[in-house]
CSV table of C-alpha atoms in Angstrom, one decimal:
chain,number,residue,atom,x,y,z
A,25,MET,CA,-202.8,-141.7,16.6
A,26,LEU,CA,-200.8,-142.6,19.8
A,27,GLY,CA,-197.7,-140.7,18.5
A,28,ALA,CA,-199.8,-137.6,17.5
A,29,ALA,CA,-201.4,-137.6,20.9
A,30,GLY,CA,-198.0,-137.7,22.6
A,31,LEU,CA,-196.8,-134.7,20.5
A,32,VAL,CA,-199.9,-132.7,21.4
A,33,LEU,CA,-199.6,-133.5,25.1
A,34,GLY,CA,-195.9,-133.2,25.2
A,35,PHE,CA,-195.2,-136.8,26.4
A,36,GLU,CA,-192.0,-138.0,24.7
A,37,ASP,CA,-192.4,-141.6,25.9
A,38,ILE,CA,-195.8,-141.8,24.3
A,39,VAL,CA,-194.4,-140.6,21.1
A,40,ARG,CA,-191.6,-143.2,21.2
A,41,VAL,CA,-194.3,-146.0,21.7
A,42,GLY,CA,-196.3,-144.7,18.8
A,43,VAL,CA,-193.2,-144.6,16.5
A,44,LEU,CA,-192.3,-148.1,17.6
A,45,LEU,CA,-195.7,-149.4,16.8
A,46,ILE,CA,-195.5,-147.9,13.3
A,47,VAL,CA,-192.1,-149.4,12.7
A,48,LEU,CA,-193.4,-152.8,13.8
A,49,ALA,CA,-196.3,-152.6,11.5
A,50,LEU,CA,-194.0,-151.7,8.6
A,51,LEU,CA,-191.7,-154.5,9.4
A,52,ALA,CA,-194.6,-157.0,9.6
A,53,LEU,CA,-195.8,-155.8,6.2
A,54,VAL,CA,-192.4,-156.3,4.6
A,55,PHE,CA,-192.1,-159.7,6.2
A,56,ALA,CA,-195.5,-160.7,4.8
A,57,ARG,CA,-194.7,-159.6,1.3
A,58,ARG,CA,-191.5,-161.5,1.0
A,59,PRO,CA,-191.8,-164.4,-1.5
A,60,ALA,CA,-191.8,-167.8,0.3
A,61,PRO,CA,-189.2,-170.4,-0.6
A,62,ARG,CA,-190.4,-173.3,-2.9
A,63,ILE,CA,-191.3,-176.4,-0.9
A,64,GLU,CA,-192.3,-179.7,-2.4
A,65,VAL,CA,-194.5,-182.3,-0.7
A,66,HIS,CA,-194.6,-186.0,-1.2
A,67,ARG,CA,-196.8,-188.6,0.5
A,68,THR,CA,-196.4,-192.3,1.0
A,69,VAL,CA,-199.5,-194.3,2.1
A,70,THR,CA,-199.1,-197.6,3.9
A,71,PRO,CA,-200.8,-199.8,2.9
A,72,PRO,CA,-201.6,-198.1,-0.5
A,73,THR,CA,-205.1,-199.7,-0.4
A,74,ALA,CA,-207.2,-200.4,2.7
A,75,ILE,CA,-210.5,-201.9,3.7
A,76,PRO,CA,-213.1,-200.3,5.9
A,77,ASP,CA,-212.0,-199.7,9.5
A,78,GLU,CA,-208.4,-200.5,8.6
A,79,ARG,CA,-205.7,-198.0,9.7
A,80,ALA,CA,-203.5,-196.5,7.1
A,81,GLU,CA,-200.3,-194.5,7.8
A,82,VAL,CA,-199.6,-191.5,5.7
A,83,GLN,CA,-196.0,-190.2,5.7
A,84,VAL,CA,-195.7,-186.6,4.4
A,85,THR,CA,-192.2,-185.4,3.3
A,86,PHE,CA,-191.5,-181.7,2.9
A,87,THR,CA,-188.5,-180.8,0.8
A,88,ASN,CA,-187.0,-177.3,0.4
A,89,ILE,CA,-186.1,-177.1,-3.3
A,90,ASP,CA,-185.2,-173.4,-3.1
A,91,HIS,CA,-181.8,-171.7,-2.6
A,92,ARG,CA,-183.1,-170.0,0.5
A,93,SER,CA,-184.0,-171.4,3.9
A,94,SER,CA,-187.7,-171.7,4.9
A,95,ARG,CA,-189.2,-170.5,8.1
A,96,LEU,CA,-191.3,-172.1,10.7
A,97,TYR,CA,-194.7,-173.2,9.4
A,98,LEU,CA,-197.9,-174.5,11.0
A,99,ALA,CA,-199.2,-177.1,8.5
A,100,GLU,CA,-202.7,-178.5,8.1
A,101,GLU,CA,-203.5,-181.5,5.8
A,102,ARG,CA,-206.9,-181.2,4.2
A,103,ILE,CA,-208.6,-184.6,4.2
A,104,ASP,CA,-212.2,-185.9,4.0
A,105,TYR,CA,-214.1,-185.8,7.3
A,106,VAL,CA,-214.7,-189.5,6.9
A,107,LEU,CA,-211.0,-190.1,7.5
A,108,GLY,CA,-211.0,-188.3,10.8
A,109,ASP,CA,-209.8,-184.9,12.1
A,110,ARG,CA,-207.5,-182.8,9.9
A,111,PRO,CA,-203.9,-183.5,10.9
A,112,ARG,CA,-202.0,-180.4,12.1
A,113,PHE,CA,-198.3,-180.3,12.7
A,114,VAL,CA,-195.3,-178.0,12.8
A,115,VAL,CA,-192.7,-177.9,9.9
A,116,ALA,CA,-189.5,-176.6,11.3
A,117,ARG,CA,-187.0,-174.4,9.4
A,118,LEU,CA,-185.7,-176.1,6.3
A,119,GLU,CA,-182.2,-175.4,4.8
A,120,PRO,CA,-181.9,-175.6,1.0
A,121,GLY,CA,-182.3,-179.2,0.0
A,122,ALA,CA,-183.3,-180.3,3.5
A,123,THR,CA,-186.3,-182.5,4.2
A,124,ARG,CA,-188.7,-183.0,7.1
A,125,GLU,CA,-191.1,-186.0,7.6
A,126,VAL,CA,-194.3,-186.1,9.5
A,127,THR,CA,-196.7,-189.1,9.9
A,128,TYR,CA,-200.4,-189.3,10.7
A,129,VAL,CA,-202.9,-192.1,10.7
A,130,VAL,CA,-206.3,-192.2,8.9
A,131,ARG,CA,-209.1,-194.7,9.0
A,132,SER,CA,-212.4,-194.9,7.2
A,133,HIS,CA,-215.5,-197.0,8.0
A,134,LEU,CA,-216.7,-196.6,4.4
A,135,ARG,CA,-215.2,-197.7,1.1
A,136,GLY,CA,-214.3,-195.0,-1.5
A,137,ARG,CA,-211.5,-192.9,-3.1
A,138,TYR,CA,-210.3,-190.2,-0.7
A,139,THR,CA,-208.1,-187.3,-1.6
A,140,LEU,CA,-205.2,-186.5,0.7
A,141,GLY,CA,-204.2,-182.8,0.5
A,142,PRO,CA,-203.5,-180.1,-0.3
A,143,VAL,CA,-201.5,-178.9,2.6
A,144,ALA,CA,-202.1,-175.4,4.0
A,145,LEU,CA,-199.0,-173.8,5.4
A,146,THR,CA,-199.4,-170.9,7.8
A,147,GLN,CA,-196.5,-168.5,8.6
A,148,ARG,CA,-196.6,-165.7,11.3
A,149,ASP,CA,-194.2,-162.8,11.6
A,150,PRO,CA,-192.0,-162.7,14.7
A,151,PHE,CA,-194.2,-160.0,16.3
A,152,GLY,CA,-197.4,-161.9,15.8
A,153,LEU,CA,-199.1,-159.1,13.9
A,154,THR,CA,-199.6,-160.8,10.6
A,155,PHE,CA,-199.9,-164.3,9.1
A,156,VAL,CA,-199.6,-165.6,5.6
A,157,THR,CA,-201.2,-168.8,4.3
A,158,ARG,CA,-200.0,-170.7,1.3
A,159,SER,CA,-201.1,-174.0,-0.2
A,160,LEU,CA,-199.1,-176.9,-1.5
A,161,GLU,CA,-201.5,-178.1,-4.2
A,162,ARG,CA,-200.2,-181.6,-4.8
A,163,THR,CA,-202.7,-184.3,-3.7
A,164,ASP,CA,-202.6,-188.1,-3.3
A,165,GLU,CA,-205.3,-190.7,-3.0
A,166,LEU,CA,-206.2,-193.3,-0.5
A,167,LEU,CA,-208.3,-196.2,-1.9
A,168,VAL,CA,-210.6,-198.0,0.5
A,169,LEU,CA,-211.8,-201.2,-1.1
A,170,PRO,CA,-215.1,-202.8,-0.4
A,171,ARG,CA,-215.0,-205.5,2.2
A,172,VAL,CA,-214.5,-209.0,0.7
A,173,VAL,CA,-216.0,-211.9,2.6
A,174,PRO,CA,-214.5,-215.4,2.1
A,175,LEU,CA,-217.2,-217.6,0.6
A,176,GLY,CA,-215.8,-221.0,1.6
A,177,ALA,CA,-215.7,-224.0,-0.7
A,178,ALA,CA,-219.3,-223.7,-2.1
A,179,HIS,CA,-219.5,-223.1,-5.8
A,180,PRO,CA,-222.3,-222.4,-8.3
A,181,PRO,CA,-223.8,-225.1,-10.4
A,182,GLY,CA,-221.7,-226.1,-13.4
A,183,SER,CA,-218.4,-225.0,-11.9
A,184,GLY,CA,-217.3,-228.5,-10.9
A,185,VAL,CA,-215.9,-231.4,-12.9
A,186,GLY,CA,-217.3,-234.8,-13.5
A,187,ASN,CA,-220.6,-235.4,-11.9
A,188,ASP,CA,-220.5,-232.0,-10.3
A,189,GLY,CA,-220.6,-230.3,-13.7
A,190,GLU,CA,-224.2,-229.4,-14.5
A,191,THR,CA,-223.4,-227.2,-17.5
A,192,PRO,CA,-220.9,-227.7,-20.3
A,193,GLN,CA,-217.3,-226.9,-19.3
A,194,MET,CA,-216.2,-225.7,-22.8
A,195,VAL,CA,-218.1,-222.5,-23.5
A,196,ALA,CA,-217.1,-220.1,-26.3
A,197,LEU,CA,-217.0,-216.6,-25.0
A,198,HIS,CA,-218.8,-213.8,-26.8
A,199,GLY,CA,-216.5,-212.6,-29.6
A,200,GLU,CA,-214.0,-215.5,-29.4
A,201,GLU,CA,-213.1,-217.6,-32.4
A,202,ASP,CA,-213.9,-221.3,-32.0
A,203,VAL,CA,-210.5,-222.4,-33.2
A,204,SER,CA,-208.6,-225.4,-31.9
A,205,ILE,CA,-205.5,-225.6,-34.1
A,206,ARG,CA,-201.9,-225.4,-32.8
A,207,THR,CA,-198.3,-225.9,-34.0
A,208,TYR,CA,-197.1,-229.5,-34.5
A,209,HIS,CA,-195.1,-230.8,-31.6
A,210,ASP,CA,-192.8,-233.9,-31.7
A,211,GLY,CA,-194.8,-237.0,-30.9
A,212,ASP,CA,-198.2,-235.6,-32.2
A,213,ASP,CA,-200.3,-238.1,-34.2
A,214,LEU,CA,-199.8,-237.2,-37.9
A,215,ARG,CA,-203.4,-238.2,-38.5
A,216,ARG,CA,-204.3,-234.9,-36.6
A,217,VAL,CA,-202.4,-232.7,-39.1
A,218,HIS,CA,-204.7,-229.9,-40.4
A,219,TRP,CA,-203.5,-229.6,-44.0
A,220,PRO,CA,-205.3,-226.3,-44.9
A,221,ALA,CA,-203.8,-224.5,-42.0
A,222,THR,CA,-200.4,-226.1,-42.7
A,223,ALA,CA,-200.5,-224.8,-46.3
A,224,HIS,CA,-201.5,-221.4,-45.1
A,225,ARG,CA,-198.9,-221.1,-42.3
A,226,GLY,CA,-196.1,-222.9,-44.1
A,227,GLU,CA,-195.5,-225.2,-41.1
A,228,LEU,CA,-197.2,-228.3,-39.7
A,229,MET,CA,-200.4,-227.5,-37.8
A,230,VAL,CA,-202.5,-230.0,-35.8
A,231,ARG,CA,-206.0,-230.1,-34.5
A,232,GLN,CA,-206.3,-229.6,-30.7
A,233,GLU,CA,-209.1,-231.9,-29.7
A,234,ASP,CA,-209.1,-231.3,-25.9
A,235,ARG,CA,-209.6,-227.6,-25.4
A,236,PRO,CA,-209.2,-226.2,-21.9
A,237,ALA,CA,-212.3,-225.6,-19.9
A,238,ARG,CA,-213.4,-222.0,-20.2
A,239,ARG,CA,-216.1,-220.9,-17.8
A,240,SER,CA,-217.5,-217.4,-17.9
A,241,ALA,CA,-219.8,-215.3,-15.7
A,242,LEU,CA,-221.7,-212.1,-15.8
A,243,VAL,CA,-222.1,-210.2,-12.5
A,244,LEU,CA,-224.6,-207.3,-12.2
A,245,LEU,CA,-224.8,-204.7,-9.4
A,246,ASP,CA,-228.2,-202.9,-9.0
A,247,SER,CA,-227.5,-199.3,-8.1
A,248,ARG,CA,-230.9,-197.7,-8.3
A,249,GLU,CA,-231.3,-195.0,-5.7
A,250,SER,CA,-235.0,-195.4,-5.8
A,251,ALA,CA,-234.8,-199.1,-4.8
A,252,HIS,CA,-232.2,-199.3,-2.1
A,253,GLY,CA,-232.7,-198.5,1.6
A,254,GLY,CA,-230.8,-197.7,4.7
A,255,THR,CA,-227.9,-195.3,5.2
A,256,GLY,CA,-224.1,-195.5,5.6
A,257,ALA,CA,-222.3,-198.8,6.1
A,258,ALA,CA,-225.6,-200.5,7.1
A,259,SER,CA,-227.4,-199.7,3.9
A,260,SER,CA,-228.6,-202.3,1.4
A,261,PHE,CA,-226.3,-200.7,-1.3
A,262,GLU,CA,-223.2,-201.3,0.8
A,263,TRP,CA,-224.3,-204.9,1.4
A,264,ALA,CA,-224.7,-205.2,-2.4
A,265,VAL,CA,-221.2,-203.8,-3.2
A,266,SER,CA,-219.5,-206.0,-0.7
A,267,ALA,CA,-221.4,-209.1,-1.9
A,268,VAL,CA,-220.5,-208.4,-5.6
A,269,ALA,CA,-216.8,-208.0,-4.6
A,270,SER,CA,-216.9,-211.3,-2.7
A,271,VAL,CA,-218.6,-213.1,-5.6
A,272,LEU,CA,-216.0,-211.8,-8.0
A,273,VAL,CA,-213.2,-213.1,-5.8
A,274,ARG,CA,-214.8,-216.5,-5.5
A,275,LEU,CA,-215.5,-216.9,-9.2
A,276,ASP,CA,-211.9,-215.9,-9.9
A,277,GLU,CA,-210.8,-218.7,-7.5
A,278,LEU,CA,-212.9,-221.1,-9.5
A,279,GLY,CA,-211.3,-220.1,-12.8
A,280,TYR,CA,-214.2,-218.0,-14.3
A,281,ARG,CA,-213.7,-215.2,-16.7
A,282,THR,CA,-216.0,-212.5,-15.4
A,283,GLN,CA,-217.5,-209.3,-16.6
A,284,LEU,CA,-218.9,-206.8,-14.1
A,285,VAL,CA,-221.9,-204.7,-15.1
A,286,THR,CA,-222.2,-201.5,-13.2
A,287,ARG,CA,-223.4,-198.0,-14.0
A,288,GLU,CA,-219.8,-196.7,-13.7
A,289,ALA,CA,-218.5,-199.3,-16.2
A,290,LEU,CA,-221.2,-198.3,-18.8
A,291,HIS,CA,-220.5,-194.6,-18.4
A,292,ALA,CA,-216.7,-195.1,-18.6
A,293,THR,CA,-216.8,-197.3,-21.7
A,294,ASN,CA,-219.8,-195.9,-23.5
A,295,ILE,CA,-221.9,-199.0,-23.1
A,296,ASP,CA,-219.1,-201.3,-24.3
A,297,LEU,CA,-218.0,-203.4,-21.4
A,298,ILE,CA,-214.3,-204.3,-21.3
A,299,GLU,CA,-213.0,-207.4,-19.6
A,300,ARG,CA,-210.9,-206.4,-16.6
A,301,SER,CA,-209.0,-208.4,-13.9
A,302,THR,CA,-210.7,-209.1,-10.6
A,303,THR,CA,-208.4,-206.7,-8.8
A,304,GLU,CA,-209.3,-203.9,-11.2
A,305,MET,CA,-213.0,-204.7,-10.9
A,306,ILE,CA,-212.9,-204.5,-7.1
A,307,GLU,CA,-211.0,-201.2,-7.3
A,308,ASP,CA,-213.8,-200.0,-9.5
A,309,LEU,CA,-216.3,-201.0,-6.9
A,310,ALA,CA,-214.7,-198.8,-4.4
A,311,SER,CA,-216.1,-195.8,-6.4
A,312,ALA,CA,-219.6,-197.3,-7.0
A,313,THR,CA,-222.4,-194.9,-6.3
A,314,LEU,CA,-226.2,-194.9,-6.5
A,315,GLY,CA,-227.8,-194.0,-9.9
A,316,THR,CA,-231.0,-193.7,-11.7
A,317,ASP,CA,-233.6,-196.2,-13.0
A,318,GLN,CA,-232.4,-195.3,-16.6
A,319,ASP,CA,-228.9,-196.5,-15.6
A,320,PHE,CA,-230.3,-199.8,-14.5
A,321,THR,CA,-232.2,-200.2,-17.8
A,322,ARG,CA,-229.0,-199.6,-19.8
A,323,MET,CA,-227.2,-202.2,-17.6
A,324,LEU,CA,-229.9,-204.8,-18.3
A,325,SER,CA,-229.6,-204.1,-22.0
A,326,ALA,CA,-225.8,-204.5,-21.9
A,327,GLY,CA,-226.2,-207.7,-19.8
A,328,GLN,CA,-228.6,-209.2,-22.4
A,329,ASP,CA,-226.0,-208.7,-25.1
A,330,ARG,CA,-223.4,-210.7,-23.2
A,331,ALA,CA,-225.5,-213.4,-21.5
A,332,THR,CA,-224.5,-216.1,-23.9
A,333,ALA,CA,-225.5,-219.8,-23.7
A,334,GLY,CA,-223.9,-221.5,-20.7
A,335,ARG,CA,-222.8,-218.3,-19.0
A,336,LEU,CA,-223.3,-218.0,-15.3
A,337,VAL,CA,-225.2,-214.9,-14.2
A,338,ALA,CA,-225.1,-213.5,-10.7
A,339,ALA,CA,-227.1,-210.4,-9.8
A,340,VAL,CA,-227.5,-208.4,-6.6
A,341,VAL,CA,-230.8,-206.6,-7.0
A,342,ALA,CA,-232.8,-204.3,-4.7
A,343,ALA,CA,-236.6,-204.9,-4.3
A,344,GLY,CA,-238.3,-201.7,-5.5
A,345,GLU,CA,-241.8,-200.8,-6.4
A,346,ASP,CA,-241.3,-201.7,-10.1
A,347,ASP,CA,-241.1,-205.1,-11.9
A,348,ALA,CA,-237.3,-205.1,-12.2
A,349,GLY,CA,-237.4,-208.9,-11.5
A,350,THR,CA,-239.2,-209.6,-14.7
A,351,GLU,CA,-236.7,-207.7,-16.8
A,352,LEU,CA,-233.7,-209.2,-14.9
A,353,ALA,CA,-235.0,-212.7,-15.3
A,354,GLY,CA,-234.3,-212.7,-19.0
A,355,LEU,CA,-230.5,-212.6,-18.4
A,356,ARG,CA,-230.6,-216.3,-17.6
A,357,GLN,CA,-230.1,-218.4,-20.8
A,358,PRO,CA,-231.4,-221.9,-21.3
A,359,GLY,CA,-229.1,-224.5,-19.6
A,360,ALA,CA,-227.2,-221.9,-17.6
A,361,ALA,CA,-227.2,-221.2,-13.9
A,362,ALA,CA,-228.4,-217.9,-12.5
A,363,LEU,CA,-227.9,-216.7,-8.9
A,364,GLY,CA,-230.1,-213.9,-7.5
A,365,PHE,CA,-229.6,-212.0,-4.2
A,366,VAL,CA,-232.8,-209.9,-3.6
A,367,LEU,CA,-232.2,-207.2,-1.1
A,368,ASP,CA,-235.3,-206.4,1.0
A,369,SER,CA,-234.8,-202.6,1.1
A,370,ALA,CA,-237.7,-202.2,3.5
A,371,ALA,CA,-235.9,-204.4,6.0
A,372,PHE,CA,-232.8,-202.3,5.7
A,373,GLU,CA,-234.9,-199.2,6.4
A,374,ASN,CA,-236.6,-200.9,9.4
A,375,SER,CA,-234.6,-203.7,10.9
A,376,HIS,CA,-237.5,-204.7,13.1
A,377,ALA,CA,-239.8,-205.6,10.2
A,378,ASP,CA,-241.7,-208.8,10.6
A,379,GLY,CA,-240.9,-211.0,7.6
A,380,PRO,CA,-239.9,-210.1,4.0
A,381,SER,CA,-241.7,-207.2,2.3
A,382,GLU,CA,-244.2,-207.8,-0.6
A,383,ALA,CA,-241.8,-206.2,-3.0
A,384,ALA,CA,-239.0,-208.6,-2.1
A,385,VAL,CA,-241.3,-211.6,-2.3
A,386,ARG,CA,-242.5,-210.4,-5.8
A,387,VAL,CA,-239.0,-210.1,-7.2
A,388,ARG,CA,-238.0,-213.4,-5.7
A,389,ASP,CA,-240.9,-215.2,-7.3
A,390,GLN,CA,-240.3,-213.5,-10.7
A,391,LEU,CA,-236.7,-214.7,-10.7
A,392,ALA,CA,-237.6,-218.2,-9.4
A,393,ALA,CA,-240.2,-218.7,-12.1
A,394,ALA,CA,-237.4,-218.1,-14.7
A,395,GLY,CA,-235.2,-220.8,-13.1
A,396,TRP,CA,-233.0,-218.6,-10.9
A,397,ARG,CA,-231.6,-219.8,-7.6
A,398,VAL,CA,-232.6,-216.9,-5.4
A,399,VAL,CA,-232.6,-215.8,-1.8
A,400,ILE,CA,-234.1,-212.8,0.0
A,401,VAL,CA,-231.5,-210.7,1.9
A,402,ASP,CA,-232.2,-208.7,5.1
A,403,PRO,CA,-229.7,-206.9,7.3
A,404,LYS,CA,-229.3,-210.0,9.5
A,405,LEU,CA,-228.3,-212.3,6.7
A,406,SER,CA,-224.5,-212.5,6.0
A,407,ILE,CA,-223.0,-212.6,2.6
A,408,LEU,CA,-221.6,-216.1,3.3
A,409,GLN,CA,-225.1,-217.4,4.3
A,410,ALA,CA,-226.7,-215.9,1.2
A,411,TRP,CA,-224.0,-217.5,-1.0
A,412,THR,CA,-224.3,-220.8,0.7
A,413,THR,CA,-228.1,-220.8,0.1
A,414,VAL,CA,-228.0,-220.0,-3.6
A,415,THR,CA,-225.2,-222.5,-4.3
A,416,ASN,CA,-226.8,-225.3,-2.2
A,417,LYS,CA,-226.9,-228.4,-4.5
A,418,ALA,CA,-229.8,-229.8,-2.5
A,419,LEU,CA,-231.9,-226.8,-3.3
A,420,VAL,CA,-234.9,-228.0,-5.3
A,421,GLN,CA,-237.6,-225.3,-5.1
A,422,VAL,CA,-235.9,-222.0,-5.2
A,423,GLY,CA,-239.2,-220.2,-4.9
A,424,SER,CA,-239.7,-221.5,-1.4
A,425,LEU,CA,-236.7,-219.6,0.1
């Protein structure tokens, strides 16, 4: 338009300006349509796993894997808002095979699995008329584990030795064969030779009279959305997840073989719980989320199938409006110990509540009547205090807590 006006009016300078603008627009269009060089991105997270409120450093490395040089880019790393503001940085020109490294810091006050990336690269033409945005789709993950609280030297009934052992130390786990035969070693008493096994194996086999102690435990996390209260890091569910993680670590220190019952574990394994290491179970807890009442019913059913005689049971349960305590109480087998942490959801909703709610008292009494050692939890009670209470050897009447 400007050039046409210059021709009509007879002003050559205006015509030149119009032509120049047209040329600039064409050059910008050619610039924008040129294929971009191939760039590869790689991230290194230090530490690879974090805990809430811990800083993690992310090092992003850009590598030009093309035969052409790249241009100047403005990069933006797309991350979850919980980790902070999206990092923005400039990626300078990269020659073929060259690399550039940039570093930023993230921190989350909530546990979870957080995706890092993709990276959006924005490139402008030299005249500032156009810009092109491309995305490097590779992503990585930052795992924020639940907070684990050291539980001191206290241990549940039956986990000691000698006079401290209140339940049998040698407990056959579900699905294990009760076999105590091993290969003959020099010096073994020949009167202990097991001849049928010897004939079958073709080598001397002896009876193993002193089997190693095998303690087992079942830990359950109540994740009913209808029963929990509070929001964010101060919610009853976050207290529950942190408590379960802390109990798992303590039981591992005491030599227990533990199975964790969560809604995620049941969905992932189609109701068949698989024994996992303590580290793996805590990593699984990082992704624990609230579920339905039907999930809790399935969890109780799976727990009933695995609550064998002598097996310790520990459950962190929220006090809802139903009679979940009655159903949960059946997990404790005769002669076994059971530890119950009853979360007073109403107190997590209203921290100024005067005394425990009726729902929390009802669940506590239901578990106590079935022989559980139980404590009511409010936001002011720490995980260590709750653990110390339910493992107190001097505790006589659990219903009075």
